[in-house]
PDB file of C-alpha atoms in Angstrom:
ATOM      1  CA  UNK A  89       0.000   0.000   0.000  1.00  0.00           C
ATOM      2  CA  UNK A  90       1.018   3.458  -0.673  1.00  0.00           C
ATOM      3  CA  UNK A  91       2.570   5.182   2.336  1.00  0.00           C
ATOM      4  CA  UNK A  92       3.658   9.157   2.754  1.00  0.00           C
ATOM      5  CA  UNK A  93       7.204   9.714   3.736  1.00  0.00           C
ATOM      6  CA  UNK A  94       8.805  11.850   6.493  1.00  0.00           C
ATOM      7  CA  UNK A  95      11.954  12.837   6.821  1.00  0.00           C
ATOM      8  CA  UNK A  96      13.818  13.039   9.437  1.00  0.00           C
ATOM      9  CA  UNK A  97      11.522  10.506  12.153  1.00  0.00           C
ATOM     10  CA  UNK A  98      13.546  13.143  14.687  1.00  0.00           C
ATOM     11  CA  UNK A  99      15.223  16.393  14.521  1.00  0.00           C
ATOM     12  CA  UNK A 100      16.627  18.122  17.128  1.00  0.00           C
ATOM     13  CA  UNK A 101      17.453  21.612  16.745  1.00  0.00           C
ATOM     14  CA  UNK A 102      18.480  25.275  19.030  1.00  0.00           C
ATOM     15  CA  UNK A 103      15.982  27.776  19.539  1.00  0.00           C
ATOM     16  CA  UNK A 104      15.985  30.395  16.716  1.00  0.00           C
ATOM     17  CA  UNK A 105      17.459  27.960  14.477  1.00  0.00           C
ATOM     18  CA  UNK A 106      15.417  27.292  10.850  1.00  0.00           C
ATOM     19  CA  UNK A 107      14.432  23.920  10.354  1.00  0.00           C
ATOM     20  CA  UNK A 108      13.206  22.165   7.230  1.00  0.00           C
ATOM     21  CA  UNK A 109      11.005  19.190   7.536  1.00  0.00           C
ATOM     22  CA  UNK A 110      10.467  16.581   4.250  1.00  0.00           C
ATOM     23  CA  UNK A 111       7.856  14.755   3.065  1.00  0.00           C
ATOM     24  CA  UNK A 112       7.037  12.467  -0.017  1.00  0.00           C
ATOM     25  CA  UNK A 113       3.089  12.425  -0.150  1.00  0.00           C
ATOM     26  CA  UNK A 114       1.484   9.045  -2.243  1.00  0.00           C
ATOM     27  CA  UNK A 115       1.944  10.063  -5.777  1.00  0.00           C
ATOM     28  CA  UNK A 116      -0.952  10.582  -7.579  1.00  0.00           C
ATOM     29  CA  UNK A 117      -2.439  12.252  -4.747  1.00  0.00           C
ATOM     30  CA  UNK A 118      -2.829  16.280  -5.169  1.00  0.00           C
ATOM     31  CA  UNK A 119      -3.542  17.332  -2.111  1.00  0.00           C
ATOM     32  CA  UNK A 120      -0.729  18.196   0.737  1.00  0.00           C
ATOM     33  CA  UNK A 121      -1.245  19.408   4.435  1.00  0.00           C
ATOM     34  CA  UNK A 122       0.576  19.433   7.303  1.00  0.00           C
ATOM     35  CA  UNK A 123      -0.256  19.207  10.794  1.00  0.00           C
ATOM     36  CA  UNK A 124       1.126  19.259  14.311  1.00  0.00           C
ATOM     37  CA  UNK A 125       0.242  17.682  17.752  1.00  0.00           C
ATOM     38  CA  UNK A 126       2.042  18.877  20.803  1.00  0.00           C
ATOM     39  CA  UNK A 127       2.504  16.083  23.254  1.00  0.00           C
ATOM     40  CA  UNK A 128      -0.470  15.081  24.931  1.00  0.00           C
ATOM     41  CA  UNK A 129      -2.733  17.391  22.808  1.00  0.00           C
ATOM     42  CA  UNK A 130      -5.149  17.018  19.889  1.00  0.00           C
ATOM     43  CA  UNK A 131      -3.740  16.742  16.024  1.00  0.00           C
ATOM     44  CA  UNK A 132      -4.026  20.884  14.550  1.00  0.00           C
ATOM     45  CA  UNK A 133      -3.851  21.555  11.305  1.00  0.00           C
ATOM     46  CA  UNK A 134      -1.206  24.007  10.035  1.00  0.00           C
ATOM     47  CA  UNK A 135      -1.904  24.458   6.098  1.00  0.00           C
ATOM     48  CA  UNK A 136      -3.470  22.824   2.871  1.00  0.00           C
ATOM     49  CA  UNK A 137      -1.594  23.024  -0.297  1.00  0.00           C
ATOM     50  CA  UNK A 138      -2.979  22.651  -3.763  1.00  0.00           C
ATOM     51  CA  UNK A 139      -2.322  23.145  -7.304  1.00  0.00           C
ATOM     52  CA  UNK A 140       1.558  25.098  -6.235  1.00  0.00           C
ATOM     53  CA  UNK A 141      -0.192  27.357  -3.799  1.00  0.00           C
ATOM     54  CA  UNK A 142      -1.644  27.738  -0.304  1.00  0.00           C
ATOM     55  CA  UNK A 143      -5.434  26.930  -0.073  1.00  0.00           C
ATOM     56  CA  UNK A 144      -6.219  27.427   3.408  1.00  0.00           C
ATOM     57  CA  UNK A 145      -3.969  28.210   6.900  1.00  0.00           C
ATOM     58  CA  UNK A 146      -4.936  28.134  10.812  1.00  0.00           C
ATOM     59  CA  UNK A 147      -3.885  30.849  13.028  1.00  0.00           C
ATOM     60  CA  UNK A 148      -0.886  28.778  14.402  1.00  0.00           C
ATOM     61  CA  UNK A 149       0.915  28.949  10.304  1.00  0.00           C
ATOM     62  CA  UNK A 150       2.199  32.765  11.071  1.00  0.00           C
ATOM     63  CA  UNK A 151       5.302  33.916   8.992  1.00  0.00           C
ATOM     64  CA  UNK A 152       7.820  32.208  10.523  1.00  0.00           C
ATOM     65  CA  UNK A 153       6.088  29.120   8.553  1.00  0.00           C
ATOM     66  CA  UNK A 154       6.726  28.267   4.783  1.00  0.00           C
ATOM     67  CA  UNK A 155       5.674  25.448   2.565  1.00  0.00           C
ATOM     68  CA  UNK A 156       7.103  24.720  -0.453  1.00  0.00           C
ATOM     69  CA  UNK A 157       6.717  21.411  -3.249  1.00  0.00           C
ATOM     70  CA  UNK A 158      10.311  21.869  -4.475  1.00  0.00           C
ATOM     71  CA  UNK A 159      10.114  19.411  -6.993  1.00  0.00           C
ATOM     72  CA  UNK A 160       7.637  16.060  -8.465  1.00  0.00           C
ATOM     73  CA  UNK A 161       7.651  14.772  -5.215  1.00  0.00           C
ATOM     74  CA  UNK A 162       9.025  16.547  -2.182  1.00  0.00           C
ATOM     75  CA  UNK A 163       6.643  18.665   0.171  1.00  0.00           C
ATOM     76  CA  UNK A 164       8.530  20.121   2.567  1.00  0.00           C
ATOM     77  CA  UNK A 165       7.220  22.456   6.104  1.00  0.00           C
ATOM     78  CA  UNK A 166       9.980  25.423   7.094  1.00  0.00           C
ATOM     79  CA  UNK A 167      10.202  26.937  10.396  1.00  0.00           C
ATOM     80  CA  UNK A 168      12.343  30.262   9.908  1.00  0.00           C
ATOM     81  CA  UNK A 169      13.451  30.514  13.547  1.00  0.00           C
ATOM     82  CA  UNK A 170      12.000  28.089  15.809  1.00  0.00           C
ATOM     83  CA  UNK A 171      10.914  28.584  19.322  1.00  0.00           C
ATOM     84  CA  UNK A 172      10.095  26.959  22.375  1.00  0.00           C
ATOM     85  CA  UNK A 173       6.594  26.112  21.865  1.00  0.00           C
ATOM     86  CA  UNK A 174       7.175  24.759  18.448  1.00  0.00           C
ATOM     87  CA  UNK A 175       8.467  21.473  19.828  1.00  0.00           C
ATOM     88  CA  UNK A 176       5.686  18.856  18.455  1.00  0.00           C
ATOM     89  CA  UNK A 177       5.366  16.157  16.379  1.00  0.00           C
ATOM     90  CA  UNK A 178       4.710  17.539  12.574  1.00  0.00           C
ATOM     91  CA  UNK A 179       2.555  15.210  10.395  1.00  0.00           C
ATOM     92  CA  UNK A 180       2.367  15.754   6.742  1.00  0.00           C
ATOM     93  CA  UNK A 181      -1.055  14.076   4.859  1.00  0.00           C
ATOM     94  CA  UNK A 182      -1.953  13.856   1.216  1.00  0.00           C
ATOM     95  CA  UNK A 183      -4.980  12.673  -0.357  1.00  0.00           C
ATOM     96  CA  UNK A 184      -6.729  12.658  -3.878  1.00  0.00           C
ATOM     97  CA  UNK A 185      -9.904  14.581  -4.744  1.00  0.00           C
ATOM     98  CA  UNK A 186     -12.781  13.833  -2.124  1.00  0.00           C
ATOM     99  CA  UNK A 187     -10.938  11.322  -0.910  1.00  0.00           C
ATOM    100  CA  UNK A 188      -9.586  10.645   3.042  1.00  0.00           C
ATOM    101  CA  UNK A 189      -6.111  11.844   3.843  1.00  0.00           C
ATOM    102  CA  UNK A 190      -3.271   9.371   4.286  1.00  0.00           C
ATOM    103  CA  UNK A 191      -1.084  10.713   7.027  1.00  0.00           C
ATOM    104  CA  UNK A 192       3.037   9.868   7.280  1.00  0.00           C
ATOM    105  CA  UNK A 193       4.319   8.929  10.257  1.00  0.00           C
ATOM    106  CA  UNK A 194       5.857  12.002  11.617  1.00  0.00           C
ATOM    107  CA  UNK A 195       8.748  14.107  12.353  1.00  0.00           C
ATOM    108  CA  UNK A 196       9.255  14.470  16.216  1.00  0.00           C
ATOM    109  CA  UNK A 197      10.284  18.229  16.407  1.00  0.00           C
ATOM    110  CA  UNK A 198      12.894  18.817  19.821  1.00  0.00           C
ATOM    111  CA  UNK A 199      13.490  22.657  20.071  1.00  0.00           C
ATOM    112  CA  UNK A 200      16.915  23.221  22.789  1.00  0.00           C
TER     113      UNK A 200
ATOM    114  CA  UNK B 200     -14.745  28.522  16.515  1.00  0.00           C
ATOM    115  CA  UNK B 201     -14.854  25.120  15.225  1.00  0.00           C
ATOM    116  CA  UNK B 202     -14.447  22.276  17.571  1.00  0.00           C
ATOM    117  CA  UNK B 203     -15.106  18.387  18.058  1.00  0.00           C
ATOM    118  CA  UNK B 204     -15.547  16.919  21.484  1.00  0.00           C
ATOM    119  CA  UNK B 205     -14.993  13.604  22.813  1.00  0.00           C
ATOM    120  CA  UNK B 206     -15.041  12.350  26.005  1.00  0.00           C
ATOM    121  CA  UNK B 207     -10.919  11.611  26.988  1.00  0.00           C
ATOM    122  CA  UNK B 208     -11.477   8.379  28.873  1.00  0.00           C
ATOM    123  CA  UNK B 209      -9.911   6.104  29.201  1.00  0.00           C
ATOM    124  CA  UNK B 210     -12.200   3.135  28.330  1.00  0.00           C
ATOM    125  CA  UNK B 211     -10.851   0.101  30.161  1.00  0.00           C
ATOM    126  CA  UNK B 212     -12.881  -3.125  28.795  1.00  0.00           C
ATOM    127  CA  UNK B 213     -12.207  -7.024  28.620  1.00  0.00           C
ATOM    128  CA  UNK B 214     -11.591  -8.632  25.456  1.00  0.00           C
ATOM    129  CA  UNK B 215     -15.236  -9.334  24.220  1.00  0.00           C
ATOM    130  CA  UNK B 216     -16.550  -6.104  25.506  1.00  0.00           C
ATOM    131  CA  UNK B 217     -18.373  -3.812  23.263  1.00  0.00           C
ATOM    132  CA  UNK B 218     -17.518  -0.287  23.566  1.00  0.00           C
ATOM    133  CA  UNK B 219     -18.977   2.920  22.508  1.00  0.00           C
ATOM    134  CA  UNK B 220     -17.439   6.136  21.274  1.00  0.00           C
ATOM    135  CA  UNK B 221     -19.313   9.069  20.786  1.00  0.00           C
ATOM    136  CA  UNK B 222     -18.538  12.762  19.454  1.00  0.00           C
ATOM    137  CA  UNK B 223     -20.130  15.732  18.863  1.00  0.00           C
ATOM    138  CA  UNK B 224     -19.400  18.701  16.602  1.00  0.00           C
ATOM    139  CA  UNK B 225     -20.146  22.588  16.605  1.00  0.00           C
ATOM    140  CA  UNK B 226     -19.730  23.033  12.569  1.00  0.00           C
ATOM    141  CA  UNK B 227     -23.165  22.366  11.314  1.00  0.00           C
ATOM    142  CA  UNK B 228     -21.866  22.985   7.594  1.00  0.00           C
ATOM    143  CA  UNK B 229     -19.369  19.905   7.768  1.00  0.00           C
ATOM    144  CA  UNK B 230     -20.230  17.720   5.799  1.00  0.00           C
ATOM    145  CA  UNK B 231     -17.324  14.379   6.204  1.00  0.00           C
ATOM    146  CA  UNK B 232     -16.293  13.183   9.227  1.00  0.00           C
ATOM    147  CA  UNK B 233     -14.152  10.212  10.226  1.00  0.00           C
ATOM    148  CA  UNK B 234     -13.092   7.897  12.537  1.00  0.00           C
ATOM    149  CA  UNK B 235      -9.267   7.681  12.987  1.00  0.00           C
ATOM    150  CA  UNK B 236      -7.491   5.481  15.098  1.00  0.00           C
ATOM    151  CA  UNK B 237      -3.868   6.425  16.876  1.00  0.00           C
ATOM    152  CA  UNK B 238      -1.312   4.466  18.676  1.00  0.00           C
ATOM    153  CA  UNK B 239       1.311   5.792  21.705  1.00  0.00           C
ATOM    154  CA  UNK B 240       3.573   8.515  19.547  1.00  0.00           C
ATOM    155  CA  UNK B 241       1.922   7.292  15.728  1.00  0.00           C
ATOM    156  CA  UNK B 242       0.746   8.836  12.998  1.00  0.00           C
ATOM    157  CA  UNK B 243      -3.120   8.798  12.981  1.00  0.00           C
ATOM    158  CA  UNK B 244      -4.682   6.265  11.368  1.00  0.00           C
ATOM    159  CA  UNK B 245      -8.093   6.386   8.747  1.00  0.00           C
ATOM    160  CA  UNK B 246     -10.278   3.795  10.422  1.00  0.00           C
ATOM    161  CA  UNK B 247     -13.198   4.761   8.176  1.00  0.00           C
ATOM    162  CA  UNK B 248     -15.527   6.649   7.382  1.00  0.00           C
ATOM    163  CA  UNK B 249     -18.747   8.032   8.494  1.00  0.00           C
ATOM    164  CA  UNK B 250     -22.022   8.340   6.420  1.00  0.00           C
ATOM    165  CA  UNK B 251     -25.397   9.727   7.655  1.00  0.00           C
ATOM    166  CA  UNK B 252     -26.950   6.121   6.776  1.00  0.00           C
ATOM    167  CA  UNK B 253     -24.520   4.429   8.769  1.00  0.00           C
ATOM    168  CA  UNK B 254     -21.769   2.132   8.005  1.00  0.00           C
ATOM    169  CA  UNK B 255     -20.187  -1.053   8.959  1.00  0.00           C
ATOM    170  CA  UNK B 256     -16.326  -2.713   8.541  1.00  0.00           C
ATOM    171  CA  UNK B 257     -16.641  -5.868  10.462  1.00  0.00           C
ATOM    172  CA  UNK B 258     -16.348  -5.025  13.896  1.00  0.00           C
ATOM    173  CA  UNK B 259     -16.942  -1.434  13.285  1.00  0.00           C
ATOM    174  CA  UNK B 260     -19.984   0.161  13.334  1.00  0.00           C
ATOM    175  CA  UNK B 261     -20.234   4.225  12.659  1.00  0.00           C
ATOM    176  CA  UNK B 262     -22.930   6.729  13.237  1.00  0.00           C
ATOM    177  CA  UNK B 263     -23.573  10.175  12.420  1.00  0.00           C
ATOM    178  CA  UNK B 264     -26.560  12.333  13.190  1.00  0.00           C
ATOM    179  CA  UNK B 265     -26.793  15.731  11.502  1.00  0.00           C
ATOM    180  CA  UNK B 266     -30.131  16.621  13.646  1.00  0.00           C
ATOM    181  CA  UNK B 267     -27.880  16.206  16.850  1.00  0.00           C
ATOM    182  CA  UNK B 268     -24.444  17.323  15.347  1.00  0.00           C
ATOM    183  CA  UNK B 269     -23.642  13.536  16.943  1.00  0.00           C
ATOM    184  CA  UNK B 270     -21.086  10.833  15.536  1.00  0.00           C
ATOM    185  CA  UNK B 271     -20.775   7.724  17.234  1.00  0.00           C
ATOM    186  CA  UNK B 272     -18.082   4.357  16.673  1.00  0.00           C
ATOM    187  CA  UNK B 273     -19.340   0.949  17.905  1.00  0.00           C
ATOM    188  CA  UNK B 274     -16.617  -1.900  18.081  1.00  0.00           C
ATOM    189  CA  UNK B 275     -17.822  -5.046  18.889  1.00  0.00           C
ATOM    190  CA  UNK B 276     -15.931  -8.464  20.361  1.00  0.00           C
ATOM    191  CA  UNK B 277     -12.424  -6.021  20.966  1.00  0.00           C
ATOM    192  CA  UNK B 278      -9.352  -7.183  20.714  1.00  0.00           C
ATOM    193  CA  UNK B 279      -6.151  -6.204  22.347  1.00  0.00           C
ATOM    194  CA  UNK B 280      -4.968  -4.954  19.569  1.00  0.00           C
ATOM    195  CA  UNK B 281      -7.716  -2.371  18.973  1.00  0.00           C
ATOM    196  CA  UNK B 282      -6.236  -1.068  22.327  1.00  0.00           C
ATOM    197  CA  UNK B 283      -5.266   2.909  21.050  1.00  0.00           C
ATOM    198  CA  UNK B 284      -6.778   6.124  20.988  1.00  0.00           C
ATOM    199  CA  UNK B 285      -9.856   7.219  18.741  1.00  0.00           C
ATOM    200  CA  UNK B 286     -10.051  10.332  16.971  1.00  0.00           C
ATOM    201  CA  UNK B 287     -13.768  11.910  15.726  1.00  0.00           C
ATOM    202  CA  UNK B 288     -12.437  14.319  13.041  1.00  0.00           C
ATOM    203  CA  UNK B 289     -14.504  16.525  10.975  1.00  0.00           C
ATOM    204  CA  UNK B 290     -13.805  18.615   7.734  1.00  0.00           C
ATOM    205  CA  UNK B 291     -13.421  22.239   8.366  1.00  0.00           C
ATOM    206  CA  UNK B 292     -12.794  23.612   5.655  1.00  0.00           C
ATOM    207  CA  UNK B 293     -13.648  23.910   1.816  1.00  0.00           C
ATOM    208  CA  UNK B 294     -10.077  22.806   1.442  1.00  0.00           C
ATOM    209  CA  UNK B 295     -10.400  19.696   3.253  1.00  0.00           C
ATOM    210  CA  UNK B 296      -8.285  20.683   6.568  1.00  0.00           C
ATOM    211  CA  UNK B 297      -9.383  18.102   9.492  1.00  0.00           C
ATOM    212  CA  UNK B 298     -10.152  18.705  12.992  1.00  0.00           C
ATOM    213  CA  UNK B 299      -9.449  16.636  14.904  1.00  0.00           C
ATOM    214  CA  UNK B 300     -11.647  15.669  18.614  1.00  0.00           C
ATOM    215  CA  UNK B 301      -8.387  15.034  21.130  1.00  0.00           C
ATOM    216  CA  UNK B 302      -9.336  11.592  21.525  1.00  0.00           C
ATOM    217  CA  UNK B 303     -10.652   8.683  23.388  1.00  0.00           C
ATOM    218  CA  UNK B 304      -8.278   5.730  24.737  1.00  0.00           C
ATOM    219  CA  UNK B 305      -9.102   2.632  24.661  1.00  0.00           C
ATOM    220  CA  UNK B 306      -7.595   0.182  26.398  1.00  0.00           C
ATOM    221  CA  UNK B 307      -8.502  -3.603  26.083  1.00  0.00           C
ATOM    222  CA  UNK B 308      -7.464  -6.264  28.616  1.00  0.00           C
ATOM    223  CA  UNK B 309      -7.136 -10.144  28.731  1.00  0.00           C
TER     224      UNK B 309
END
């Protein structure tokens, strides 16, 4: 079965620090979020991505948030200069039209 | 503000038990919602769907009412293995973002 791919399962990185995280959604899917769930909270979504360009964003995906689909298949979440609170595990989904999203299995994000 | 509740639990049952889940939502224009399923530090997991008429997947029995903004998951004869949390989610969005409910445990015993 077709899987999406994170890269790296953990990063660890110092506070104000930029940090890139990587995904490979299932490929003939077309649309890309990501989300993030602090420890011991609920799953929040961040931002939906369609067609090269944002289609929606919550409150949490200020500016020090980009998304970008670099290429074919990488998706990829940047944090410009990370803080504190951002620690959380990131979750990137994809899923084709009217169809559930598929979610990867997570980058675990450690902010020092 | 948009919001899906669950109670947190946790649900302790036997193996055998049947066990009830149930949700409710504040968005009355969503119109999917899902069951997912999520182990200890996983990704969350589609464990289906949910249609007003009802469905079924074996053990799995989902529910929604629209009337009551109410969405319900039945699993019948549990197993250890179904021992994880449950997530209601609904659509938020027009561009499909999820919220997410923060979960019920479940935790089945021998």
């Amino acid at each position: 079965e077709p899987e999406v791919t994170q890269t790296p399962s953990h990063q660890v990185t110092q506070m104000g620090q930029e940090v890139i995280l990587r995904c490979v959604p299932i490929s003939n899917h077309l649309y890309f979020y990501w989300y993030r769930q602090i420890l011991g909270q609920k799953v929040e979504f961040l931002v939906s991505f369609y067609n090269n360009e944002i289609s929606e964003k919550s409150e949490i995906f200020d500016d020090q948030f980009s998304v970008e689909r670099p290429d074919g298949s990488n998706f990829t979440l940047k944090i410009r200069s990370t803080k504190l609170e951002d620690s959380a595990m990131y979750f990137c989904a994809s899923s084709a039209d009217n169809q559930p999203q598929h979610f990867g299995d997570g980058t675990r994000l450690s902010i020092l | 503000r948009k919001e899906v509740e669950q109670d947190p639990g946790p649900f302790n049952v036997p193996e055998g038990a049947t066990v009830a889940f149930n949700c409710t939502y504040s968005n009355s224009a969503s119109q999917s919602f899902f069951w997912y399923r999520q182990d200890c530090r996983k990704e969350p997991k589609l464990l289906m769907s949910v249609y007003s008429s009802g469905n079924e997947d074996g053990r799995f029995t989902a529910q929604l009412n629209r009337a009551s903004q109410y969405i319900s998951l039945l699993i019948r004869d549990s197993k250890l293995s179904d021992s994880a949390t449950y997530l209601c989610v609904a659509y938020g969005g027009s561009q499909g973002n999820l919220i997410f409910g923060k979960g019920t445990k479940l935790s089945v015993k021998p």
